Short mmCIF file of N, CA and C in Angstrom, two decimals:
data_model
loop_
_atom_site.label_atom_id
_atom_site.label_comp_id
_atom_site.label_asym_id
_atom_site.label_seq_id
_atom_site.Cartn_x
_atom_site.Cartn_y
_atom_site.Cartn_z
N MET A 1382 -17.47 5.77 12.03
CA MET A 1382 -16.41 6.39 12.40
C MET A 1382 -15.56 7.02 11.32
N ILE A 1383 -15.39 7.76 10.60
CA ILE A 1383 -14.50 7.93 9.40
C ILE A 1383 -13.25 8.78 9.69
N LYS A 1384 -12.14 8.35 9.30
CA LYS A 1384 -10.91 9.17 9.83
C LYS A 1384 -10.62 9.75 8.40
N ALA A 1385 -9.97 10.99 7.99
CA ALA A 1385 -9.28 11.56 7.11
C ALA A 1385 -8.39 12.53 7.48
N ARG A 1386 -7.66 12.90 6.43
CA ARG A 1386 -6.52 13.74 6.60
C ARG A 1386 -6.62 14.72 5.44
N VAL A 1387 -6.68 15.88 5.59
CA VAL A 1387 -6.36 16.81 4.95
C VAL A 1387 -5.04 17.62 4.82
N THR A 1388 -4.42 18.09 3.70
CA THR A 1388 -3.34 18.34 3.42
C THR A 1388 -3.52 19.86 2.81
N VAL A 1389 -2.89 20.63 3.43
CA VAL A 1389 -3.08 22.05 2.68
C VAL A 1389 -1.64 22.59 2.59
N THR A 1390 -1.33 22.94 1.09
CA THR A 1390 0.14 23.10 1.01
C THR A 1390 -0.03 24.67 0.16
N LEU A 1391 0.75 25.39 0.07
CA LEU A 1391 1.32 26.69 -0.60
C LEU A 1391 0.96 26.23 -2.18
N LYS A 1392 0.43 27.09 -3.00
CA LYS A 1392 0.55 27.13 -4.56
C LYS A 1392 1.79 27.04 -4.84
N ASN A 1393 2.33 26.95 -5.95
CA ASN A 1393 3.57 27.27 -6.73
C ASN A 1393 3.45 28.75 -6.70
N GLY A 1394 4.61 29.44 -6.62
CA GLY A 1394 4.74 30.73 -7.05
C GLY A 1394 4.67 31.63 -5.73
N VAL A 1395 4.20 31.25 -4.66
CA VAL A 1395 3.57 31.74 -3.66
C VAL A 1395 5.00 31.96 -2.46
N LEU A 1396 5.26 32.74 -2.24
CA LEU A 1396 6.36 32.97 -1.12
C LEU A 1396 6.18 32.12 -0.08
N ASP A 1397 7.37 31.75 0.46
CA ASP A 1397 6.85 30.88 1.81
C ASP A 1397 8.38 31.27 2.36
N PRO A 1398 8.18 32.37 3.26
CA PRO A 1398 9.38 32.60 4.40
C PRO A 1398 9.37 32.02 5.41
N GLN A 1399 8.58 30.89 5.63
CA GLN A 1399 8.77 29.96 6.90
C GLN A 1399 9.61 28.58 6.45
N GLY A 1400 9.35 28.47 5.02
CA GLY A 1400 9.85 27.43 4.63
C GLY A 1400 11.82 27.71 4.26
N LYS A 1401 11.59 28.87 3.95
CA LYS A 1401 13.17 29.60 3.55
C LYS A 1401 13.85 29.45 4.80
N ALA A 1402 13.13 30.00 5.88
CA ALA A 1402 13.71 29.96 7.29
C ALA A 1402 14.21 28.47 7.66
N ILE A 1403 13.38 27.61 7.65
CA ILE A 1403 13.53 25.88 7.92
C ILE A 1403 14.89 25.77 6.98
N GLU A 1404 14.87 26.12 5.94
CA GLU A 1404 15.94 25.82 5.04
C GLU A 1404 17.23 26.19 5.18
N GLY A 1405 17.31 27.59 5.64
CA GLY A 1405 18.52 28.05 6.49
C GLY A 1405 19.12 27.48 7.58
N ALA A 1406 18.22 27.09 8.29
CA ALA A 1406 18.39 26.42 9.57
C ALA A 1406 18.86 25.11 9.25
N LEU A 1407 18.29 24.31 8.52
CA LEU A 1407 18.88 22.90 8.13
C LEU A 1407 20.44 23.38 7.52
N GLY A 1408 20.84 23.83 6.89
CA GLY A 1408 22.09 24.51 6.32
C GLY A 1408 22.86 25.04 7.87
N ALA A 1409 22.36 25.72 8.40
CA ALA A 1409 23.12 25.85 9.74
C ALA A 1409 23.69 24.53 10.47
N LEU A 1410 22.48 23.50 10.21
CA LEU A 1410 22.67 22.46 11.12
C LEU A 1410 23.96 21.45 10.25
N ASP A 1411 24.34 22.06 9.53
CA ASP A 1411 25.39 21.30 8.48
C ASP A 1411 24.38 19.98 7.44
N PHE A 1412 23.40 20.28 7.42
CA PHE A 1412 22.47 19.42 6.35
C PHE A 1412 22.75 20.05 5.03
N SER A 1413 23.54 19.45 4.07
CA SER A 1413 24.08 20.01 3.04
C SER A 1413 23.22 19.30 1.70
N GLY A 1414 22.64 20.12 0.74
CA GLY A 1414 22.06 19.39 -0.22
C GLY A 1414 20.71 19.49 -0.29
N VAL A 1415 20.20 20.65 0.45
CA VAL A 1415 18.70 20.65 0.69
C VAL A 1415 18.31 22.02 -0.62
N ALA A 1416 17.44 21.47 -1.50
CA ALA A 1416 17.37 22.38 -2.52
C ALA A 1416 16.22 23.32 -1.93
N SER A 1417 15.24 22.92 -1.51
CA SER A 1417 14.18 23.83 -1.33
C SER A 1417 13.12 22.92 -0.27
N VAL A 1418 12.64 23.91 0.93
CA VAL A 1418 11.59 23.49 1.62
C VAL A 1418 10.17 24.26 1.92
N ARG A 1419 9.23 23.61 1.77
CA ARG A 1419 7.95 24.31 1.88
C ARG A 1419 7.27 23.74 2.73
N GLN A 1420 6.58 24.64 3.54
CA GLN A 1420 5.70 24.17 4.85
C GLN A 1420 4.32 24.03 4.92
N GLY A 1421 3.55 23.15 5.16
CA GLY A 1421 2.23 23.08 4.73
C GLY A 1421 1.57 22.91 6.38
N LYS A 1422 0.12 22.37 6.36
CA LYS A 1422 -0.53 21.74 7.08
C LYS A 1422 -1.34 20.77 7.00
N VAL A 1423 -1.16 20.14 8.29
CA VAL A 1423 -2.09 19.08 8.06
C VAL A 1423 -3.30 18.88 9.01
N PHE A 1424 -4.49 18.36 8.48
CA PHE A 1424 -5.71 17.87 9.71
C PHE A 1424 -6.15 16.69 9.53
N ASP A 1425 -6.03 16.48 10.74
CA ASP A 1425 -6.50 14.77 10.84
C ASP A 1425 -7.96 15.02 11.83
N LEU A 1426 -8.83 14.47 10.90
CA LEU A 1426 -10.32 14.78 11.43
C LEU A 1426 -10.90 13.28 11.56
N GLU A 1427 -11.83 13.01 12.46
CA GLU A 1427 -12.44 11.92 12.56
C GLU A 1427 -13.96 12.66 12.41
N LEU A 1428 -14.76 11.87 11.55
CA LEU A 1428 -16.03 12.17 11.37
C LEU A 1428 -17.34 11.40 11.74
N GLU A 1429 -18.46 11.40 12.00
CA GLU A 1429 -19.19 10.31 12.50
C GLU A 1429 -20.06 9.88 11.27
N GLY A 1430 -20.51 8.71 11.19
CA GLY A 1430 -21.14 8.39 10.27
C GLY A 1430 -20.31 7.45 9.41
N ALA A 1431 -20.69 6.83 8.16
CA ALA A 1431 -19.95 5.72 7.55
C ALA A 1431 -20.15 6.03 6.32
N ASP A 1432 -20.66 7.07 5.66
CA ASP A 1432 -21.08 7.42 4.32
C ASP A 1432 -19.81 8.19 4.07
N ARG A 1433 -19.03 7.34 2.91
CA ARG A 1433 -17.72 7.91 2.65
C ARG A 1433 -17.76 9.21 1.54
N SER A 1434 -18.71 9.05 0.74
CA SER A 1434 -18.91 10.18 -0.36
C SER A 1434 -19.25 11.61 0.50
N LYS A 1435 -20.38 11.17 1.24
CA LYS A 1435 -20.86 12.58 1.94
C LYS A 1435 -19.77 13.36 2.52
N ALA A 1436 -18.91 12.27 3.40
CA ALA A 1436 -17.78 12.81 4.13
C ALA A 1436 -16.67 13.38 3.09
N GLU A 1437 -16.68 12.57 1.85
CA GLU A 1437 -15.73 13.61 1.36
C GLU A 1437 -15.99 15.09 0.69
N ALA A 1438 -17.69 15.05 0.54
CA ALA A 1438 -18.19 16.30 0.05
C ALA A 1438 -17.91 17.24 1.05
N ASP A 1439 -18.31 16.97 2.41
CA ASP A 1439 -18.37 17.70 3.63
C ASP A 1439 -16.72 18.18 3.70
N LEU A 1440 -15.90 17.36 3.50
CA LEU A 1440 -14.29 17.63 4.03
C LEU A 1440 -14.15 18.44 2.91
N LYS A 1441 -14.23 18.67 1.56
CA LYS A 1441 -14.05 19.77 0.39
C LYS A 1441 -14.61 20.87 1.04
N ALA A 1442 -15.84 21.20 1.49
CA ALA A 1442 -16.78 22.15 1.80
C ALA A 1442 -15.98 22.73 3.01
N MET A 1443 -15.56 21.75 3.97
CA MET A 1443 -14.66 22.42 5.16
C MET A 1443 -13.48 23.32 4.46
N CYS A 1444 -12.64 22.41 3.68
CA CYS A 1444 -11.50 23.25 3.01
C CYS A 1444 -11.78 24.46 2.47
N GLU A 1445 -12.78 24.81 1.50
CA GLU A 1445 -13.16 25.74 0.71
C GLU A 1445 -13.75 27.04 1.74
N LYS A 1446 -14.23 26.45 2.97
CA LYS A 1446 -14.92 27.62 3.93
C LYS A 1446 -13.98 27.87 5.05
N LEU A 1447 -12.99 27.16 5.54
CA LEU A 1447 -12.07 27.12 6.66
C LEU A 1447 -10.71 26.85 6.62
N LEU A 1448 -10.57 25.60 6.18
CA LEU A 1448 -9.25 24.97 6.71
C LEU A 1448 -8.15 25.60 5.51
N ALA A 1449 -8.59 25.65 4.32
CA ALA A 1449 -7.68 26.26 3.35
C ALA A 1449 -8.04 27.46 2.75
N ASN A 1450 -7.10 28.53 2.23
CA ASN A 1450 -6.88 29.80 1.88
C ASN A 1450 -6.85 29.64 0.18
N THR A 1451 -8.07 29.50 -0.40
CA THR A 1451 -7.97 28.72 -1.73
C THR A 1451 -7.40 29.94 -2.74
N VAL A 1452 -7.06 30.94 -2.51
CA VAL A 1452 -6.15 32.00 -3.25
C VAL A 1452 -4.85 31.53 -3.18
N ILE A 1453 -4.29 31.23 -2.15
CA ILE A 1453 -2.83 30.97 -2.00
C ILE A 1453 -2.45 29.18 -1.99
N GLU A 1454 -3.35 28.67 -1.48
CA GLU A 1454 -3.19 27.05 -0.93
C GLU A 1454 -4.02 26.08 -1.89
N ASN A 1455 -3.38 25.06 -1.88
CA ASN A 1455 -4.11 24.00 -2.63
C ASN A 1455 -4.29 22.85 -1.05
N TYR A 1456 -5.57 22.07 -1.52
CA TYR A 1456 -5.67 21.24 -0.29
C TYR A 1456 -6.03 19.71 -1.15
N GLN A 1457 -5.58 18.95 -0.37
CA GLN A 1457 -5.85 17.21 -0.54
C GLN A 1457 -6.62 16.61 0.43
N VAL A 1458 -7.48 15.88 0.08
CA VAL A 1458 -8.13 15.30 0.90
C VAL A 1458 -8.33 13.41 1.00
N GLU A 1459 -7.65 12.94 1.78
CA GLU A 1459 -7.85 11.51 2.05
C GLU A 1459 -8.59 10.90 3.14
N ILE A 1460 -9.45 9.72 2.50
CA ILE A 1460 -10.28 9.15 3.43
C ILE A 1460 -9.41 7.92 3.78
N ALA A 1461 -9.45 7.68 4.92
CA ALA A 1461 -8.83 6.36 5.28
C ALA A 1461 -9.55 5.21 5.26
N MET K 17 17.41 14.61 -8.34
CA MET K 17 16.69 15.53 -7.20
C MET K 17 15.72 14.54 -6.61
N ILE K 18 15.48 14.50 -5.20
CA ILE K 18 14.74 13.53 -4.63
C ILE K 18 13.85 14.35 -3.61
N LYS K 19 12.41 14.03 -4.15
CA LYS K 19 11.59 15.01 -3.47
C LYS K 19 10.90 14.02 -2.26
N ALA K 20 10.63 14.56 -0.99
CA ALA K 20 10.31 13.99 0.03
C ALA K 20 9.14 14.90 0.89
N ARG K 21 8.48 14.24 1.48
CA ARG K 21 7.54 15.00 2.35
C ARG K 21 7.37 14.37 3.77
N VAL K 22 7.69 15.45 4.78
CA VAL K 22 7.71 14.86 6.03
C VAL K 22 6.64 15.41 6.95
N THR K 23 5.86 14.41 7.49
CA THR K 23 4.44 14.82 8.08
C THR K 23 4.68 14.63 9.67
N VAL K 24 4.54 16.00 10.37
CA VAL K 24 4.62 15.82 11.79
C VAL K 24 3.19 16.13 12.38
N THR K 25 3.05 14.98 13.48
CA THR K 25 1.58 15.21 14.07
C THR K 25 1.93 15.14 15.77
N LEU K 26 1.02 15.38 16.65
CA LEU K 26 1.05 15.57 17.77
C LEU K 26 0.80 14.04 18.27
N LYS K 27 1.44 13.86 19.31
CA LYS K 27 1.39 12.23 19.83
C LYS K 27 -0.32 12.23 20.42
N ASN K 28 -0.41 11.06 20.64
CA ASN K 28 -1.71 10.84 21.34
C ASN K 28 -1.52 11.17 22.47
N GLY K 29 -2.81 12.04 23.00
CA GLY K 29 -2.61 12.34 24.61
C GLY K 29 -2.24 13.75 24.82
N VAL K 30 -1.48 14.31 23.95
CA VAL K 30 -0.94 15.76 24.01
C VAL K 30 -2.19 16.69 23.33
N LEU K 31 -2.55 17.58 24.36
CA LEU K 31 -3.47 18.62 24.34
C LEU K 31 -3.35 19.04 22.88
N ASP K 32 -4.36 19.67 22.05
CA ASP K 32 -4.15 20.34 20.62
C ASP K 32 -5.23 21.49 20.73
N PRO K 33 -4.79 22.48 21.21
CA PRO K 33 -5.94 23.57 21.64
C PRO K 33 -6.37 24.11 20.17
N GLN K 34 -5.46 24.36 19.23
CA GLN K 34 -5.39 24.76 17.88
C GLN K 34 -6.71 23.89 17.26
N GLY K 35 -6.31 22.46 17.24
CA GLY K 35 -7.29 21.41 16.68
C GLY K 35 -8.59 21.45 17.59
N LYS K 36 -8.73 21.91 18.61
CA LYS K 36 -10.08 22.14 19.41
C LYS K 36 -10.69 23.55 18.69
N ALA K 37 -10.01 24.46 18.64
CA ALA K 37 -10.65 25.86 18.10
C ALA K 37 -11.25 25.59 16.42
N ILE K 38 -10.37 24.68 15.89
CA ILE K 38 -10.67 24.39 14.42
C ILE K 38 -12.26 23.40 14.55
N GLU K 39 -12.33 22.41 15.51
CA GLU K 39 -13.48 21.88 15.72
C GLU K 39 -14.78 22.73 15.87
N GLY K 40 -14.53 23.48 16.76
CA GLY K 40 -15.38 24.55 17.20
C GLY K 40 -15.87 25.53 15.94
N ALA K 41 -15.02 26.08 15.19
CA ALA K 41 -15.40 26.93 13.96
C ALA K 41 -16.34 25.87 13.17
N LEU K 42 -15.65 24.63 13.08
CA LEU K 42 -16.57 23.92 11.96
C LEU K 42 -17.95 23.71 12.33
N GLY K 43 -17.98 23.72 13.49
CA GLY K 43 -19.60 23.57 14.24
C GLY K 43 -20.24 24.81 13.88
N ALA K 44 -19.72 26.16 14.52
CA ALA K 44 -20.14 27.03 14.36
C ALA K 44 -20.52 27.50 12.75
N LEU K 45 -20.00 26.84 11.77
CA LEU K 45 -20.33 26.82 10.25
C LEU K 45 -21.12 25.81 9.97
N ASP K 46 -21.84 25.41 10.88
CA ASP K 46 -22.59 24.10 10.76
C ASP K 46 -22.33 23.09 10.00
N PHE K 47 -21.23 22.65 10.31
CA PHE K 47 -20.47 21.18 9.63
C PHE K 47 -20.91 20.28 11.09
N SER K 48 -21.96 19.50 10.98
CA SER K 48 -22.33 18.57 12.24
C SER K 48 -21.35 17.36 11.95
N GLY K 49 -21.33 16.42 13.24
CA GLY K 49 -20.73 15.29 13.02
C GLY K 49 -19.31 14.93 13.04
N VAL K 50 -18.62 16.45 13.16
CA VAL K 50 -17.24 16.19 13.40
C VAL K 50 -16.67 15.95 14.99
N ALA K 51 -16.18 14.79 14.96
CA ALA K 51 -15.71 14.05 16.33
C ALA K 51 -14.60 14.71 16.51
N SER K 52 -13.39 14.78 16.03
CA SER K 52 -12.30 15.39 16.68
C SER K 52 -11.38 15.94 15.33
N VAL K 53 -10.59 17.10 15.67
CA VAL K 53 -9.52 17.49 14.79
C VAL K 53 -8.30 17.87 15.45
N ARG K 54 -7.27 17.50 14.71
CA ARG K 54 -5.96 17.40 15.34
C ARG K 54 -5.15 17.91 13.97
N GLN K 55 -4.36 19.24 14.75
CA GLN K 55 -3.52 19.83 13.67
C GLN K 55 -1.92 19.15 13.66
N GLY K 56 -1.38 19.17 12.53
CA GLY K 56 -0.11 19.06 12.37
C GLY K 56 0.87 19.72 11.18
N LYS K 57 1.96 19.39 10.92
CA LYS K 57 2.75 20.03 9.90
C LYS K 57 3.37 19.12 8.85
N VAL K 58 3.29 19.84 7.49
CA VAL K 58 3.82 19.23 6.56
C VAL K 58 5.10 19.66 6.01
N PHE K 59 6.25 19.14 5.52
CA PHE K 59 7.25 19.70 4.93
C PHE K 59 7.61 18.99 3.70
N ASP K 60 7.69 19.84 2.57
CA ASP K 60 7.88 19.13 1.16
C ASP K 60 9.24 19.74 0.62
N LEU K 61 10.10 18.73 0.88
CA LEU K 61 11.71 18.83 0.68
C LEU K 61 11.86 18.48 -0.75
N GLU K 62 13.22 19.03 -1.38
CA GLU K 62 14.07 18.67 -2.55
C GLU K 62 15.41 18.69 -1.99
N LEU K 63 15.73 17.38 -2.34
CA LEU K 63 17.21 16.99 -1.94
C LEU K 63 17.90 16.78 -2.95
N GLU K 64 19.04 17.25 -3.06
CA GLU K 64 20.12 17.16 -4.20
C GLU K 64 20.67 15.72 -3.97
N GLY K 65 21.00 14.96 -5.06
CA GLY K 65 21.40 13.76 -5.19
C GLY K 65 20.47 12.52 -5.61
N ALA K 66 20.70 11.39 -5.74
CA ALA K 66 19.73 10.33 -6.10
C ALA K 66 19.78 9.19 -5.29
N ASP K 67 20.48 9.16 -4.38
CA ASP K 67 20.67 8.25 -2.90
C ASP K 67 19.47 8.20 -1.92
N ARG K 68 18.59 7.43 -2.36
CA ARG K 68 17.33 7.31 -1.54
C ARG K 68 17.64 6.75 -0.27
N SER K 69 18.43 5.98 0.35
CA SER K 69 18.47 5.68 1.65
C SER K 69 19.33 6.69 2.23
N LYS K 70 20.42 7.19 1.58
CA LYS K 70 20.83 8.54 2.47
C LYS K 70 20.00 9.51 2.59
N ALA K 71 19.17 9.82 1.55
CA ALA K 71 18.09 10.98 1.87
C ALA K 71 17.43 10.34 3.00
N GLU K 72 16.67 9.04 3.00
CA GLU K 72 16.11 8.90 4.13
C GLU K 72 16.51 9.20 5.89
N ALA K 73 17.86 8.67 5.87
CA ALA K 73 18.64 9.14 6.96
C ALA K 73 18.69 10.39 7.23
N ASP K 74 19.00 11.26 6.14
CA ASP K 74 19.15 12.59 6.45
C ASP K 74 18.27 13.08 6.85
N LEU K 75 16.78 12.73 6.23
CA LEU K 75 15.54 13.21 6.44
C LEU K 75 15.00 12.92 8.00
N LYS K 76 15.45 11.63 8.48
CA LYS K 76 15.40 11.02 9.75
C LYS K 76 15.95 12.32 10.74
N ALA K 77 17.41 12.14 10.26
CA ALA K 77 18.09 13.40 11.26
C ALA K 77 17.79 14.76 11.54
N MET K 78 16.90 14.90 10.49
CA MET K 78 16.46 16.72 10.01
C MET K 78 15.34 16.61 10.90
N CYS K 79 14.54 15.48 11.16
CA CYS K 79 13.52 15.42 12.05
C CYS K 79 13.69 15.64 13.53
N GLU K 80 14.78 14.60 13.99
CA GLU K 80 15.00 14.58 15.28
C GLU K 80 15.78 15.80 15.73
N LYS K 81 16.55 16.50 15.00
CA LYS K 81 17.16 17.97 15.18
C LYS K 81 16.33 18.93 15.20
N LEU K 82 15.64 19.35 14.02
CA LEU K 82 14.76 20.27 13.83
C LEU K 82 13.26 20.27 13.65
N LEU K 83 12.94 19.64 12.67
CA LEU K 83 11.53 19.46 12.23
C LEU K 83 10.64 19.19 13.10
N ALA K 84 10.87 18.29 13.92
CA ALA K 84 9.98 17.75 15.19
C ALA K 84 10.18 17.67 16.49
N ASN K 85 9.36 18.19 17.33
CA ASN K 85 9.86 17.88 18.79
C ASN K 85 9.20 16.63 19.29
N THR K 86 10.42 15.76 19.45
CA THR K 86 10.07 14.13 19.53
C THR K 86 9.31 13.95 20.75
N VAL K 87 9.69 14.88 21.95
CA VAL K 87 8.68 14.82 23.31
C VAL K 87 7.22 14.80 22.86
N ILE K 88 6.91 15.51 22.13
CA ILE K 88 5.61 15.63 21.99
C ILE K 88 4.92 15.27 20.43
N GLU K 89 5.79 14.99 19.39
CA GLU K 89 5.15 14.90 17.89
C GLU K 89 5.95 13.62 17.42
N ASN K 90 5.08 13.08 16.77
CA ASN K 90 5.62 11.97 15.85
C ASN K 90 6.06 12.59 14.57
N TYR K 91 6.90 11.74 13.80
CA TYR K 91 7.02 12.12 12.29
C TYR K 91 6.84 11.01 11.57
N GLN K 92 6.74 11.15 10.21
CA GLN K 92 6.43 10.56 9.49
C GLN K 92 7.45 10.96 8.21
N VAL K 93 8.32 10.07 7.19
CA VAL K 93 9.13 10.41 6.15
C VAL K 93 8.52 9.72 5.08
N GLU K 94 7.91 10.20 4.12
CA GLU K 94 7.69 9.58 2.95
C GLU K 94 8.50 10.28 1.51
N ILE K 95 9.65 9.42 0.86
CA ILE K 95 10.13 9.82 -0.31
C ILE K 95 9.73 9.61 -1.70
N ALA K 96 9.05 10.32 -2.57
CA ALA K 96 8.36 10.28 -3.47
C ALA K 96 8.97 9.36 -4.75
#
């Protein structure tokens, strides 16, 4: 069993209204000094088998096809 | 300027229908061998100042108050 974490974040320059809303909410809660907030997604996957290089290739294919919108998002694959 | 990443994940035992849906969709795309998927959130923050211990304390307070629902979610703070 291979455990992996995929992190999907917005590319630089892509507007992030959700992050802006969180930034505003933190200000309203008296947290000063927050210069920017950007929100992304994280996926924790468990894959059967023990072939780490196959797992990494599969995870990248999953990102390209489903987990990330590569027009506006970057992804990063980490295998534990 | 301090850059930090906060990762918020569901606690063990908390149902994750979104993760289950992704697991199903990966199966439908012919990715076999996916044993489980759990989805979480990631926040990339930029904080003013250079005091890392204050930043870490602030980030934990932000998680407790806004970023995470500590009844059902765990959070993890990493300062770059």
